[in-house]
Short mmCIF file of C-alpha atoms in Angstrom, two decimals:
data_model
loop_
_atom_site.label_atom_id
_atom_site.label_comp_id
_atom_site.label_asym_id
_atom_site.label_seq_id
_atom_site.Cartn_x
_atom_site.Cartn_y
_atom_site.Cartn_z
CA UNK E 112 0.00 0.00 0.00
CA UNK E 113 3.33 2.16 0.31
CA UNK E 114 1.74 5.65 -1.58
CA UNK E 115 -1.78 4.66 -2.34
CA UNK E 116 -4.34 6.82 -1.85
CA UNK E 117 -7.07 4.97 0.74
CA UNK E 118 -10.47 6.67 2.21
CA UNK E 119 -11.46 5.38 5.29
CA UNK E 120 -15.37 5.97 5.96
CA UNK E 121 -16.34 6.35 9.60
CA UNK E 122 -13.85 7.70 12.16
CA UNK E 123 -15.64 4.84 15.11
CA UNK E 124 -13.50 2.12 16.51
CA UNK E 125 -13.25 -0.15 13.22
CA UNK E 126 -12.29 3.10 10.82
CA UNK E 127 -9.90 3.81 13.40
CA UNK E 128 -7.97 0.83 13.37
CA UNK E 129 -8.34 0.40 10.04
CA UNK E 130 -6.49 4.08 9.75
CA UNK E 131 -3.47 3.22 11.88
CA UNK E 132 -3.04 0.09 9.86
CA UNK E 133 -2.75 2.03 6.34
CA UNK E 134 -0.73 4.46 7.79
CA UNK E 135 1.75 1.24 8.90
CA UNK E 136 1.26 -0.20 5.55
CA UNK E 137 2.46 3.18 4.17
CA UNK E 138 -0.75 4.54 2.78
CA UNK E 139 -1.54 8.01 2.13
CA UNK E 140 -5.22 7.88 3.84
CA UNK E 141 -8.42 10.02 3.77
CA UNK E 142 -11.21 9.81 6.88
CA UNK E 143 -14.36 10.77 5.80
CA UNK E 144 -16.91 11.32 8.66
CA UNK E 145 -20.80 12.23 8.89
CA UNK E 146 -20.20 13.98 11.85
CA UNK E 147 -18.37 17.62 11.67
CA UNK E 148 -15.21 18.01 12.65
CA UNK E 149 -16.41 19.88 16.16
CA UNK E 150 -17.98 16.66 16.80
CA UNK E 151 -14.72 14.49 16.97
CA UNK E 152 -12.26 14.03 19.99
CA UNK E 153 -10.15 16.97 18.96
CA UNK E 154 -6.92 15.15 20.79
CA UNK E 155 -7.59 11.70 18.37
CA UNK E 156 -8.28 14.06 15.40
CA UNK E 157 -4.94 16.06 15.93
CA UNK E 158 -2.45 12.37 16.79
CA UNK E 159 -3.97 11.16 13.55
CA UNK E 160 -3.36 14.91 11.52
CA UNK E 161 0.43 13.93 12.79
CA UNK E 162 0.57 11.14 11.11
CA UNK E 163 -0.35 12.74 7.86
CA UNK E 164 -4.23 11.94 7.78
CA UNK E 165 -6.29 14.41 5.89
CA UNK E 166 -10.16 14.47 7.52
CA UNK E 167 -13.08 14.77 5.54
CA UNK E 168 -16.32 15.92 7.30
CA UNK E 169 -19.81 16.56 7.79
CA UNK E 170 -20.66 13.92 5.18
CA UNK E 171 -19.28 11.64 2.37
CA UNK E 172 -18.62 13.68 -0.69
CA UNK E 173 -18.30 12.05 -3.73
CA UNK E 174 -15.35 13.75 -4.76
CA UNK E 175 -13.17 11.82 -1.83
CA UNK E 176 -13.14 8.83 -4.46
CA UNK E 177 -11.32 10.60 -7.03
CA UNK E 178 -7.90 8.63 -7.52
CA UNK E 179 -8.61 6.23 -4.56
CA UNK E 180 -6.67 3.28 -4.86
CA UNK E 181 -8.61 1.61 -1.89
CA UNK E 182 -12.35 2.22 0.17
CA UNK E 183 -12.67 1.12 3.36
CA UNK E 184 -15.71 1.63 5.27
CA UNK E 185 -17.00 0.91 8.88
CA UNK E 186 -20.03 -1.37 9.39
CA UNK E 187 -22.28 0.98 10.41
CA UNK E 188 -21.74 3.19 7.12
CA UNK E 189 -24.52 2.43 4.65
CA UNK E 190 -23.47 1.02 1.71
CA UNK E 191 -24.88 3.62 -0.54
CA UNK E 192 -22.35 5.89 0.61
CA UNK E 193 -19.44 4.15 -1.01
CA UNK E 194 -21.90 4.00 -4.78
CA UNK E 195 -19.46 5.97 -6.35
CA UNK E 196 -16.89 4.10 -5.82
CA UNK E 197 -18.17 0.96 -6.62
CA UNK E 198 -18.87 2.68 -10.18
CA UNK E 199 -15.40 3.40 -10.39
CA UNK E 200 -14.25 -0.16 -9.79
CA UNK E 201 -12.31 1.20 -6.84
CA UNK E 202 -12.39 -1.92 -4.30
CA UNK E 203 -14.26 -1.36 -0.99
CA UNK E 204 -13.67 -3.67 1.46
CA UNK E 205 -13.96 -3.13 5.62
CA UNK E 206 -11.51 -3.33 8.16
CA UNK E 207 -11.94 -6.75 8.74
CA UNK E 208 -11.27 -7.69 5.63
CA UNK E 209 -7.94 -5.27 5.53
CA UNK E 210 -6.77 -6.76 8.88
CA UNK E 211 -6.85 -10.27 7.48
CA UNK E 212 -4.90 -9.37 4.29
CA UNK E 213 -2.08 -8.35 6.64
CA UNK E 214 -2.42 -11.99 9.26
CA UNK E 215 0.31 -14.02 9.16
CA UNK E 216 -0.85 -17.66 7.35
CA UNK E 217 -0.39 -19.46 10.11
CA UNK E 218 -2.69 -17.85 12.26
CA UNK E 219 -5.97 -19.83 12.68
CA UNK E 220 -9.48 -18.10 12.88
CA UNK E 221 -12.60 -19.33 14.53
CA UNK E 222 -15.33 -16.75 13.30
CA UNK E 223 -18.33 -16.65 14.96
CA UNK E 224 -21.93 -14.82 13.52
CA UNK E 225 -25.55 -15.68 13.81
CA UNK E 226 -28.23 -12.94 14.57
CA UNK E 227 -27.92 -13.56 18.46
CA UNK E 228 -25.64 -15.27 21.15
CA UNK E 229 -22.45 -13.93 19.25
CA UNK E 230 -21.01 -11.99 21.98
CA UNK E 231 -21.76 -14.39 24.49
CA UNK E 232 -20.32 -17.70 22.48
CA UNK E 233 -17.27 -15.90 21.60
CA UNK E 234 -16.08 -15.46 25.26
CA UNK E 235 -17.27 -19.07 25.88
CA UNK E 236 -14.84 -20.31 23.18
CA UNK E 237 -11.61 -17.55 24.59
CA UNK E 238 -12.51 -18.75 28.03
CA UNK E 239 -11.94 -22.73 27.38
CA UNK E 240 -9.08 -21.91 25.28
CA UNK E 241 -7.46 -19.71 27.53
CA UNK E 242 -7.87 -22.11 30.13
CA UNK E 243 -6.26 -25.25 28.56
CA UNK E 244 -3.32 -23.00 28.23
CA UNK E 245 -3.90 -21.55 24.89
CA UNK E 246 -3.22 -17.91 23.80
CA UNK E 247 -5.86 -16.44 22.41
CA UNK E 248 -6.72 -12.95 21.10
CA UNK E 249 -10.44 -11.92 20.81
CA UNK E 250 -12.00 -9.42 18.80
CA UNK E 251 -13.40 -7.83 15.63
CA UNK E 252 -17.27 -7.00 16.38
CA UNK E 253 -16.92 -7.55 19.66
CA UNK E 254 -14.32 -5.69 21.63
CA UNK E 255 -10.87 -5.16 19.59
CA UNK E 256 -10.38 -4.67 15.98
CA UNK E 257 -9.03 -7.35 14.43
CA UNK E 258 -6.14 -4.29 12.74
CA UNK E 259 -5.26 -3.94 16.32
CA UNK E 260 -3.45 -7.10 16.62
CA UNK E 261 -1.74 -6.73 13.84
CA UNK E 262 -0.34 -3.75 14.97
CA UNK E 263 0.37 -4.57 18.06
CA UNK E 264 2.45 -7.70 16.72
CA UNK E 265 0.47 -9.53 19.32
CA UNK E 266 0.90 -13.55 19.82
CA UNK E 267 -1.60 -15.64 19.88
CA UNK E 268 -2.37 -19.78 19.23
CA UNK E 269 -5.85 -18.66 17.48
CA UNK E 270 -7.72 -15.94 16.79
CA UNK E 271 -11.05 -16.02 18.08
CA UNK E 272 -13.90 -13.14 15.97
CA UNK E 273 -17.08 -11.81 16.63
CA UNK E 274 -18.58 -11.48 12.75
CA UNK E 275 -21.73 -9.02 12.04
CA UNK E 276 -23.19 -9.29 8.55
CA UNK E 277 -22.34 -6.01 7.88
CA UNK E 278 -18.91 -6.64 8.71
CA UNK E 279 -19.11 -9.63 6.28
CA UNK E 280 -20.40 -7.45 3.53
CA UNK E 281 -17.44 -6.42 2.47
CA UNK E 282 -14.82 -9.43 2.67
CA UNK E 283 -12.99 -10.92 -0.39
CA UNK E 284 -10.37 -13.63 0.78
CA UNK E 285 -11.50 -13.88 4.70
CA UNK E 286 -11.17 -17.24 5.66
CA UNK E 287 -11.82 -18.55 9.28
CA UNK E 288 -10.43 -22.44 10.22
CA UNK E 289 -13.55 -22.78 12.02
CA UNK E 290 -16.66 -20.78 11.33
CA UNK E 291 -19.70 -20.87 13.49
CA UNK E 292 -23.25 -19.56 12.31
CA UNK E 293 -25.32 -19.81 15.66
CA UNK E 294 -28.72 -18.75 14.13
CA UNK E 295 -30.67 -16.77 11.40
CA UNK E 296 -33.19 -14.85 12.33
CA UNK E 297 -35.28 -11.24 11.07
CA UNK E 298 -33.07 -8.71 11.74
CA UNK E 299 -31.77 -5.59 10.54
CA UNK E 300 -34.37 -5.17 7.93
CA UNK E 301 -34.13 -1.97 7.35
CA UNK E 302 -30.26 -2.60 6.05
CA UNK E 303 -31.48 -5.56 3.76
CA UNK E 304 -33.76 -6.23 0.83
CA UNK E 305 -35.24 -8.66 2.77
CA UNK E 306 -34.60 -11.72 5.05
CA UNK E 307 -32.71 -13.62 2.15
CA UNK E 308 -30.73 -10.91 1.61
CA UNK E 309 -29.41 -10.67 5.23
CA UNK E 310 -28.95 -14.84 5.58
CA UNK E 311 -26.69 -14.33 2.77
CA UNK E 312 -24.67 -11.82 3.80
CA UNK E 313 -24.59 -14.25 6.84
CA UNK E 314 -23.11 -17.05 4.74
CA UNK E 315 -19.97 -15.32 3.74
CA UNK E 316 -18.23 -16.51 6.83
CA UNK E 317 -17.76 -19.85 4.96
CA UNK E 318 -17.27 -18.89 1.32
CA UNK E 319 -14.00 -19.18 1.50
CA UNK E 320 -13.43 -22.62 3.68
CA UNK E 321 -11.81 -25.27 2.05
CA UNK E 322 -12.60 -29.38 3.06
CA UNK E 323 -9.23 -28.45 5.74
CA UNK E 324 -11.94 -26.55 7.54
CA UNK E 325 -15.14 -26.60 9.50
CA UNK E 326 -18.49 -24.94 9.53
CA UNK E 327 -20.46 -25.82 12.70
CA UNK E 328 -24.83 -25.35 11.90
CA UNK E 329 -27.76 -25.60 13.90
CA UNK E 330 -29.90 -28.49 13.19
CA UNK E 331 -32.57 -26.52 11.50
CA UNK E 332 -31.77 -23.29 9.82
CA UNK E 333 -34.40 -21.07 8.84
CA UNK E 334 -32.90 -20.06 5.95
CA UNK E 335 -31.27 -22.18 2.91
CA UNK E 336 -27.54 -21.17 2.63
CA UNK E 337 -25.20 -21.90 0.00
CA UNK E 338 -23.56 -25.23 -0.05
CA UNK E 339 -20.10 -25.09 2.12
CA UNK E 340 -16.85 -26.83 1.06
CA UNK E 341 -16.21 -27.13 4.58
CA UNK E 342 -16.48 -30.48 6.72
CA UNK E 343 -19.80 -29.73 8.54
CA UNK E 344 -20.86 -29.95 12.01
CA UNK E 345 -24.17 -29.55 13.71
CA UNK E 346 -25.56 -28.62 16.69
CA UNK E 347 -28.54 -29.37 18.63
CA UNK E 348 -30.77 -32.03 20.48
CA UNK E 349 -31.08 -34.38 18.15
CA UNK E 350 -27.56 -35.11 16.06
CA UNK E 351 -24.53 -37.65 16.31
CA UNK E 352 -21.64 -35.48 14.57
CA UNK E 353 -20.92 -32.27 16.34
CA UNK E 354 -22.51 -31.00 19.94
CA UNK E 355 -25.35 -32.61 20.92
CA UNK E 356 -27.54 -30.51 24.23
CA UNK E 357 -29.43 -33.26 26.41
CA UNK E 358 -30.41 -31.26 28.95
CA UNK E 359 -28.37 -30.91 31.95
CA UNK E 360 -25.40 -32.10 29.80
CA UNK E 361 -24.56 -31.84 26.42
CA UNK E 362 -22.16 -35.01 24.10
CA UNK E 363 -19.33 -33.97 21.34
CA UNK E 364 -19.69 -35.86 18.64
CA UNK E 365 -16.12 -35.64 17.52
CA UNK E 366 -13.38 -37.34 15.01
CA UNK E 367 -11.65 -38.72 18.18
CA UNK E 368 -14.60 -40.38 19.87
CA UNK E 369 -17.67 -39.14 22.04
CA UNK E 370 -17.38 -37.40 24.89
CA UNK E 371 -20.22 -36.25 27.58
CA UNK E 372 -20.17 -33.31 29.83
CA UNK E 373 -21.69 -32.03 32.52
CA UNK E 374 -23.30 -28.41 32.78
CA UNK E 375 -23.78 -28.81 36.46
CA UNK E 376 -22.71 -25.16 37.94
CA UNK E 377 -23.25 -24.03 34.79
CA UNK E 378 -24.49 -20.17 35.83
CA UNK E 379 -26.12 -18.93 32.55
CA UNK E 380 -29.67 -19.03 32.64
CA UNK E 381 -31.52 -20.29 29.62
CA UNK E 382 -31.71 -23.53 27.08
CA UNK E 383 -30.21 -21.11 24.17
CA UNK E 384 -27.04 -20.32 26.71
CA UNK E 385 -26.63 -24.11 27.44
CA UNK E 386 -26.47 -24.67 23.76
CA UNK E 387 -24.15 -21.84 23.18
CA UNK E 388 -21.70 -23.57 25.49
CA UNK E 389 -21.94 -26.60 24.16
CA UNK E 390 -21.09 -25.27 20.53
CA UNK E 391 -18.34 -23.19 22.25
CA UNK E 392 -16.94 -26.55 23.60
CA UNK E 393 -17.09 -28.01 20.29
CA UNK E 394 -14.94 -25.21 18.36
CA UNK E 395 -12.53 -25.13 21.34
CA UNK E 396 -12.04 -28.96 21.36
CA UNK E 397 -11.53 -28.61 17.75
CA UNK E 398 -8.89 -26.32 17.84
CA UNK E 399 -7.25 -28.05 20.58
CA UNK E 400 -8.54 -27.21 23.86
CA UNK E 401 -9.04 -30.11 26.87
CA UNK E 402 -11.71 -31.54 28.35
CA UNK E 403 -10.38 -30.20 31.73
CA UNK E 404 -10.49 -26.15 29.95
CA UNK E 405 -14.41 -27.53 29.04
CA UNK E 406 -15.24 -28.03 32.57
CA UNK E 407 -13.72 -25.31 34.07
CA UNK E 408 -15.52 -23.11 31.83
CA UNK E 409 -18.53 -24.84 32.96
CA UNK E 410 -18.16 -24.03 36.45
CA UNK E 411 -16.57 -20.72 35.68
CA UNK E 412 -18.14 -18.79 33.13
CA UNK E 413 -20.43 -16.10 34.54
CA UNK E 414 -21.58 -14.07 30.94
CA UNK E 415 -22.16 -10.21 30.41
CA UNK E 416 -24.55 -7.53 31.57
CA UNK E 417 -27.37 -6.31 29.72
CA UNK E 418 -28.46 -10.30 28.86
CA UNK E 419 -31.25 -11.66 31.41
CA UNK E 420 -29.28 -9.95 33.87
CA UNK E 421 -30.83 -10.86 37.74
CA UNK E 422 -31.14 -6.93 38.88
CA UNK E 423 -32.97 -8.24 42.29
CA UNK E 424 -36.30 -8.90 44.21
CA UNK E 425 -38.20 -6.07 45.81
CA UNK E 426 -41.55 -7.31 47.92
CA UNK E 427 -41.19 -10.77 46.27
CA UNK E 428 -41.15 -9.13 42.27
CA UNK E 429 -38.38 -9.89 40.01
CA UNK E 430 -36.35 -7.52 37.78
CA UNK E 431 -34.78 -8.66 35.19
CA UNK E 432 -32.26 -6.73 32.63
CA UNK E 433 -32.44 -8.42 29.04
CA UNK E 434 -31.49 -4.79 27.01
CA UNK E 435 -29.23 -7.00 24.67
CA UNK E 436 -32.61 -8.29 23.38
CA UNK E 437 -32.68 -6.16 20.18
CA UNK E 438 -34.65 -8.32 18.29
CA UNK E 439 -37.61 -10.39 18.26
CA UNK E 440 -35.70 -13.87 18.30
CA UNK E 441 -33.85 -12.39 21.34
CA UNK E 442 -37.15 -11.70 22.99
CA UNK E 443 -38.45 -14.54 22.14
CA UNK E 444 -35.38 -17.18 23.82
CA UNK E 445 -35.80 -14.45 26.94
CA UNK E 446 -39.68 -15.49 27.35
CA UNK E 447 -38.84 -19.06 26.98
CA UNK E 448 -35.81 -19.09 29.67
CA UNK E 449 -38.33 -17.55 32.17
CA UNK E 450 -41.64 -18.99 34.20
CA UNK E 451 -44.85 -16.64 34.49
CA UNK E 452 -46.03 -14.12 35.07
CA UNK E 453 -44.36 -11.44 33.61
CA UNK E 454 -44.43 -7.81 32.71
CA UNK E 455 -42.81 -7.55 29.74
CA UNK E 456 -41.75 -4.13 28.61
CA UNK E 457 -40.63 -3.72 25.22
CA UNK E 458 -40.05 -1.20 22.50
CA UNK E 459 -37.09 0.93 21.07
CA UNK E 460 -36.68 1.86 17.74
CA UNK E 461 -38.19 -0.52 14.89
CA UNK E 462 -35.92 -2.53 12.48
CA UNK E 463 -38.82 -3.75 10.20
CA UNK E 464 -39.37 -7.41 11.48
CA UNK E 465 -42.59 -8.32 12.44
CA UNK E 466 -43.66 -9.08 16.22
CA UNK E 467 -46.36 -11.86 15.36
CA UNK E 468 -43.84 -14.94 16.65
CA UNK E 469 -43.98 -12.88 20.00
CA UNK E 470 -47.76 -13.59 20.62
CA UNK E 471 -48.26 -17.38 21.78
CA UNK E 472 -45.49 -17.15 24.66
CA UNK E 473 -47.26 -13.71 25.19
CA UNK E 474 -50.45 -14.95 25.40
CA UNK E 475 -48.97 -18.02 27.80
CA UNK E 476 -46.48 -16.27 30.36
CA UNK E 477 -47.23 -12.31 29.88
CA UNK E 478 -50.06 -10.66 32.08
CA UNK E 479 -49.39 -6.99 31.01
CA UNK E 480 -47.32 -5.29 27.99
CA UNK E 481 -45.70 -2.21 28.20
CA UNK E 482 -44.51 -0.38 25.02
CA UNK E 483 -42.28 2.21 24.81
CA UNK E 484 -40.53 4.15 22.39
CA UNK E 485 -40.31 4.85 18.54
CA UNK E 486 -41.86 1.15 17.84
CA UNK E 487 -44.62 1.30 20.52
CA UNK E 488 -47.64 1.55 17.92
CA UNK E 489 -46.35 -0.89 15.82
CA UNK E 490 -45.42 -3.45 18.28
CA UNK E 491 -49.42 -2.31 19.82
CA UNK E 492 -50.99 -2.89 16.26
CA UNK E 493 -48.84 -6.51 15.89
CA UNK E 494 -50.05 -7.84 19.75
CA UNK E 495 -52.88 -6.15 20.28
CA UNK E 496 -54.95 -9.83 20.70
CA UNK E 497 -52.19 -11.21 23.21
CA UNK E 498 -52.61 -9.56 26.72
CA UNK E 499 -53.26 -6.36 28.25
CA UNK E 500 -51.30 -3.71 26.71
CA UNK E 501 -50.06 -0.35 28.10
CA UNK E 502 -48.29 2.41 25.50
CA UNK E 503 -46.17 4.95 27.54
CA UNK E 504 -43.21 7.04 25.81
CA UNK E 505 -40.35 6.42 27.33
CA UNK E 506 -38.26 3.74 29.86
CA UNK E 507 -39.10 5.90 33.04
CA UNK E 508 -42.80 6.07 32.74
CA UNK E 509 -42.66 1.79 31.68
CA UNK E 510 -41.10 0.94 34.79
CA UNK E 511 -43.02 2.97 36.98
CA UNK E 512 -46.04 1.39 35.27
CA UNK E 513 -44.51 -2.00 35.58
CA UNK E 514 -43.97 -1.57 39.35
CA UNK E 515 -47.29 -0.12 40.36
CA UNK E 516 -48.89 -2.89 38.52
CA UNK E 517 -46.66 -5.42 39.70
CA UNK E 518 -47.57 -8.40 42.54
CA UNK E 519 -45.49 -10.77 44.46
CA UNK E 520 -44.34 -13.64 42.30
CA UNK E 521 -44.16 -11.61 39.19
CA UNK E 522 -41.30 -11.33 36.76
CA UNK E 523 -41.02 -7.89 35.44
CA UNK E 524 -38.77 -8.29 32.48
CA UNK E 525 -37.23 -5.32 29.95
CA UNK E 526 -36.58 -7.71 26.78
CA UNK E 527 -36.69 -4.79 24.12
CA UNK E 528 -37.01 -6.91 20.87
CA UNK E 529 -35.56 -3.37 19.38
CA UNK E 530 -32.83 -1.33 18.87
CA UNK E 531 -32.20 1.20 21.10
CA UNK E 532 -31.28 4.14 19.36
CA UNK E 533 -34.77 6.02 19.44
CA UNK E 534 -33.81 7.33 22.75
CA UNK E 535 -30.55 5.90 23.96
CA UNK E 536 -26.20 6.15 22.77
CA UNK E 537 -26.75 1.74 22.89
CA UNK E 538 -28.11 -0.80 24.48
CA UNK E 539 -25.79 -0.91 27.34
CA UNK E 540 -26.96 2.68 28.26
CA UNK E 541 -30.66 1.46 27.95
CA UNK E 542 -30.08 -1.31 30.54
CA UNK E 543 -28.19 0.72 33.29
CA UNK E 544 -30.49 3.50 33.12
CA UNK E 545 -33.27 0.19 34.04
CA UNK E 546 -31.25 -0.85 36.41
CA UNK E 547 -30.52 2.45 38.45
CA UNK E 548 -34.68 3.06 37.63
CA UNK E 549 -35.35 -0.43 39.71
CA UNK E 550 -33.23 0.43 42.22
CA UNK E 551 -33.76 3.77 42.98
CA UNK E 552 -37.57 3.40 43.35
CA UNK E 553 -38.83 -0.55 43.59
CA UNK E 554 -37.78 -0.24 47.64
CA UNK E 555 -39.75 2.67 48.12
CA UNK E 556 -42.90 1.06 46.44
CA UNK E 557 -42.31 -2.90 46.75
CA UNK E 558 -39.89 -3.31 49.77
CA UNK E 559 -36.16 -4.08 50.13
CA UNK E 560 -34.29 -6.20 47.82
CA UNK E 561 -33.57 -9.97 48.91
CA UNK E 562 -31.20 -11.48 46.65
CA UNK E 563 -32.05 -14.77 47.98
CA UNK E 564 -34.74 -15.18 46.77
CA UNK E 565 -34.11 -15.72 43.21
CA UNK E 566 -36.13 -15.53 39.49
CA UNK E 567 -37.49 -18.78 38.75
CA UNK E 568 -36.02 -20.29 35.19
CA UNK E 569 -36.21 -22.95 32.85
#
């Protein structure tokens, strides 16, 4: 790349990374940014400015392209943005893709995507790595850039990924050693064409796998995917090659023989978690790890915040934090993890699925629905023949709602099934702000929190 010209669209984490890495490569690089210039950490602008970066902002002019060599853009950039460049021929590829030109061969991937459970199975798989004395470095989607370890010259036995589709958008030669696809759902819907068109882009984890590699698959997808090259594995309660969940353990069906495990101590709540470990366990043993890093994980592994997170008991009602839920699948495995009756609270900002799957384990466990933000009506017009349904505007009003309706035994549950950009920076911010909500006024109205008494799950 010594003296090409590159543009680098979106100045977040990824176009970051992806900027120190040209500049390393010897690039003469662009950042083009939405945001103006005012908006941007003045002290990152100014290191970068150092370096010899040029900033473009306040939008994406067409002009940047002129005599670009290279486009790479962020995930979160709409692909419309980069139009003129793909009329130019000028290749666009993210930082993903970028990073990976510039990884050593040896260096074994395991990528993991599906529409939910990414974040969460890609610790499980660092965790038993790391702990049968592997060294591992985690990243892209989740956490680190993937251009960060290359810069850093960072060791590592694998490389363990977070994948988004939008990430996967834009790849040409990425090729993991072991790709995962955990699920397909509806989402992002107002990114794709339609649900076909997001699967796809879904599917390009494997496109490049070879028979030397493996591709680990639910049991039933709800999509049909293009045929892999890959030696495929599958997951589920009913298969003999791969990970197989039998409810309070879960059998690897491997090259090397069958081996059984037990998820006693296991502390995630929820079927979909158990099966998320047990896939983890199957990657890991795959790319080396022991049984004994399996069941230490077991025992050890204690997940994230924001994903049906126990906030406490106040006068015998539950709280629980599932803000991670940003879709309706995600909803959906919440509802199914927990035992009635709940009030649900939902809503955020709409990303065109529908919420019809919602209403039979509405109808079954939920005694009152509170909607909330940009998608309330929606969501109102979708359920309105499952339960008792409350529309307020925003997360304070639903939880005072939710407590002064609430009665000893009941579950009161925020599992958005939407984004949460309609009125918060992420999701994260959406579930502390329910959090310090719950605590700051469920002891005044319910009583004082007893965190003995625990929610009730499957």
């Amino acid at each position: 790349m010594i003296d090409k010209k590159a543009v680098v669209l979106g100045f977040g984490r990824s176009g970051q990374a992806a900027a120190r890495l040209l500049l390393l490569s010897g690039a003469k690089v662009i950042v083009s940014d939405r945001r103006p210039k005012d908006k941007l950490s003045t002290a990152l602008v100014r290191s970068f400015e150092e370096q010899g970066v040029l900033f473009d902002t306040g939008g994406h002019r067409p002009e940047l392209f002129e005599g670009a060599d290279l486009v790479v853009i962020s995930p979160g950039v709409p692909r419309e943005v980069a139009a003129v460049a793909y009329e130019k021929d000028i290749p666009v590829i993210g930082e993903l893709e970028l990073a990976y030109r510039f990884l050593l061969p040896e260096k074994k991937i395991i990528a993991i995507t599906g529409t939910n459970g990414k974040t969460t199975t890609t610790a499980m798989v660092t965790d038993i790595l790391r702990l049968s004395g592997q060294k591992v470095f985690v990243g892209g989607n989740y956490g680190t850039p993937l251009s960060e370890f290359i810069i850093n010259g960072q060791k590592a036995d694998y490389v363990v990924l977070e994948v988004s589709s939008f990430q996967l958008e834009t790849i040409e030669t990425f090729r993991p050693h072991i790709a995962i696809i955990l699920n397909i759902t509806p989402d992002h819907l107002e990114r794709y064409a339609d649900f076909n068109e997001y699967a796809l882009a879904k599917a390009r984890v494997y496109e490049n796998q070879t028979i030397d590699d493996f591709l680990l698959l639910p049991e039933e997808l709800s999509a049909p995917l293009p045929f892999p090259k890959a030696r495929v594995l599958f997951f589920g309660e009913k298969v003999n090659s791969g990970a197989e969940l039998k409810g309070s353990s879960f059998v690897l069906h491997l090259p090397q023989g069958r081996e059984e495990y037990s998820l006693a101590g296991f502390k995630l709540l929820g079927e979909h978690n158990r099966l998320n470990f047990a896939v983890a366990a199957l990657a890991a043993r795959l790319a080396g790890a022991t049984p004994q890093g399996i069941r230490e994980a077991i025992k050890n592994f204690i997940g994230f915040p924001h994903r049906l997170e126990f906030v406490g008991t106040f006068g015998g009602v539950y709280f629980v934090n599932d803000s991670k839920a940003t879709n309706v699948d995600a909803t959906l495995k919440a509802l199914e993890g927990l035992v009635g009756p709940i009030i649900l609270i939902m809503g955020g900002k709409h990303k065109g699925a529908s919420y019809f799957p919602l209403l039979p384990l509405i109808r079954q466990k939920v005694r009152l629905l509170i909607l909330m933000g940009e998608s309330r009506y929606v969501m109102a017009e979708d359920l309105r023949e499952s339960t008792e349904i409350k529309i307020v505007e925003n997360l304070e009003e639903a939880v005072a709602v939710a407590i002064s309706e609430a009665v000893p035994g009941d579950t009161v549950l925020l599992s958005p099934a939407a984004a949460s950009f309609d009125q918060f920076e992420n999701y994260q911010e959406r579930g502390d702000i329910f959090k310090e909500l719950v605590k700051g006024y469920a002891p005044q109205f319910l009583g004082e929190d007893n965190r003995a008494d625990m929610v009730t799950y499957h």
